[in-house]
Amino acid sequence: MPSEGAPGIIADLDRLAAEFAAEIASVASEQDIRAAQARYLGKKGRVSELMKALGRLPAQERPAVGEAANRAKAQIETAVAARLAALSEVALAADLARTVDVTLPGRGMRVGTLHPLTLVRREIEQIFLGLGYEVRTGPWIETEWNNFDALNTPPDHPARDMQDTFFVEGGRILRSHTSPVQIRTMLGGPPPVRIVAPGNVFRRDDDATHTPMFPQMECLLVDRDVSFADLKGTLLHFVQRFFGPKLGVRLRPSYFPFTEPSAEVDAACYLCEGTGQSNGRGCRLCKGSGWIEIGGSGMVHPNVFSAVGYDPTAVSGFAFGMGLSRMAMLKYGVDDLRSFYENDVRFLAQFR
Ligand code: PHE
């Protein structure tokens, strides 16, 4: 209850300033100081509450009370300013007391690295760009026609089985190789054609040496009078640029529906340089054979040319396809394919 009469009110007002000072002495933030200030000087603050009694006082007593109120307000405001100044003093002192060793080296930004599969893709692209090829890409979701029919792959071919290929809605599939980019490119314009087509492909297997998705690189060259010797020469150039200058290439007869004749491509093992022996033992990379399989190849089948409207009697060409993860494993000596897909930075940061 506030004291009645002018002397009582004046005594109360004079006490307020002291109470306020005590209240903010222990407060350590500007926000709390401002909140306390509002509790005293705000519209419903303690000073205003006391001033309500002013109207009931005789007129001659009012000036003295008004004066006391102004005194209280001024003291409270002075206290606020002093407390704020003290706070910033403390903050400044703490700031100045910090010791900073400006001679320490900075904390550098960690720069990322390119994924080993990206490095290998770019390196192979560069080799073929140097031979005048273009880089082409195609979609991962393909028509069955581009992936199989146009590539002379009959409906009863095992690759078209549900067990081997991912079928998606709308009669489309996840492409099982990059060879459909051959079809897209030839449908897109007349010969000559010289392209490499890197990209992911999908097959239904998943074990230590197979992942359901893996990157391939396709190569297609179509022109007049292209021969098997051109294929072999191109592969030899590629292997020597990619693995090492003295290494040879071996072609083993094989079968692909879209090439005839067809061959598996082996590169001489760069670890034992084709000898099959390393450190006096059978080479661990090529398992003593001296050769490493790197892909499939062949001369473009006439039915493929017919499918895209090229005249098989006027043009010829070769194609090959390689697994990029296999290339990266061989090049960097990685022995588990899955390392490429686990996103372990300790592994990935080793390649640059
Ligand atoms: N497309 C074949 C595969 O994925 C590789 C290949 C490409 C073979 C071009 C011959 C010619 O196995």
PDB file of C-alpha atoms in Angstrom, residues 27 43-44 63 70-71 73 102 172 174 178-179 196 209 234 261 280 283 300 308 322 341 346:
ATOM      1  CA  VAL A  27      21.671  -8.028 -13.793  1.00  0.00           C
ATOM      2  CA  LYS A  43       3.129   3.220 -18.406  1.00  0.00           C
ATOM      3  CA  LYS A  44       2.134   0.759 -15.705  1.00  0.00           C
ATOM      4  CA  PRO A  63       4.673  20.547  -7.088  1.00  0.00           C
ATOM      5  CA  ASN A  70      11.237  13.823 -11.689  1.00  0.00           C
ATOM      6  CA  ARG A  71      14.108  13.218  -9.290  1.00  0.00           C
ATOM      7  CA  LYS A  73      13.029   9.254 -12.936  1.00  0.00           C
ATOM      8  CA  VAL A 102      48.374 -13.529 -35.206  1.00  0.00           C
ATOM      9  CA  ARG A 172      10.846 -48.599 -70.847  1.00  0.00           C
ATOM     10  CA  LEU A 174      17.073 -48.799 -67.466  1.00  0.00           C
ATOM     11  CA  THR A 178      25.815 -47.362 -73.363  1.00  0.00           C
ATOM     12  CA  SER A 179      25.382 -48.839 -76.845  1.00  0.00           C
ATOM     13  CA  VAL A 196      32.528 -41.516 -77.181  1.00  0.00           C
ATOM     14  CA  THR A 209      32.640 -57.601 -58.512  1.00  0.00           C
ATOM     15  CA  THR A 234      42.538 -47.012 -81.932  1.00  0.00           C
ATOM     16  CA  PRO A 261      33.135 -59.816 -86.083  1.00  0.00           C
ATOM     17  CA  GLY A 280      59.430 -63.389 -59.038  1.00  0.00           C
ATOM     18  CA  CYS A 283      51.421 -61.311 -61.151  1.00  0.00           C
ATOM     19  CA  VAL A 300      29.269 -52.494 -86.492  1.00  0.00           C
ATOM     20  CA  VAL A 308      19.187 -46.365 -88.281  1.00  0.00           C
ATOM     21  CA  MET A 322      34.481 -50.403 -71.538  1.00  0.00           C
ATOM     22  CA  TYR A 341      30.134 -46.257 -54.106  1.00  0.00           C
ATOM     23  CA  ARG A 346      39.172 -41.311 -46.479  1.00  0.00           C
TER      24      ARG A 346
END
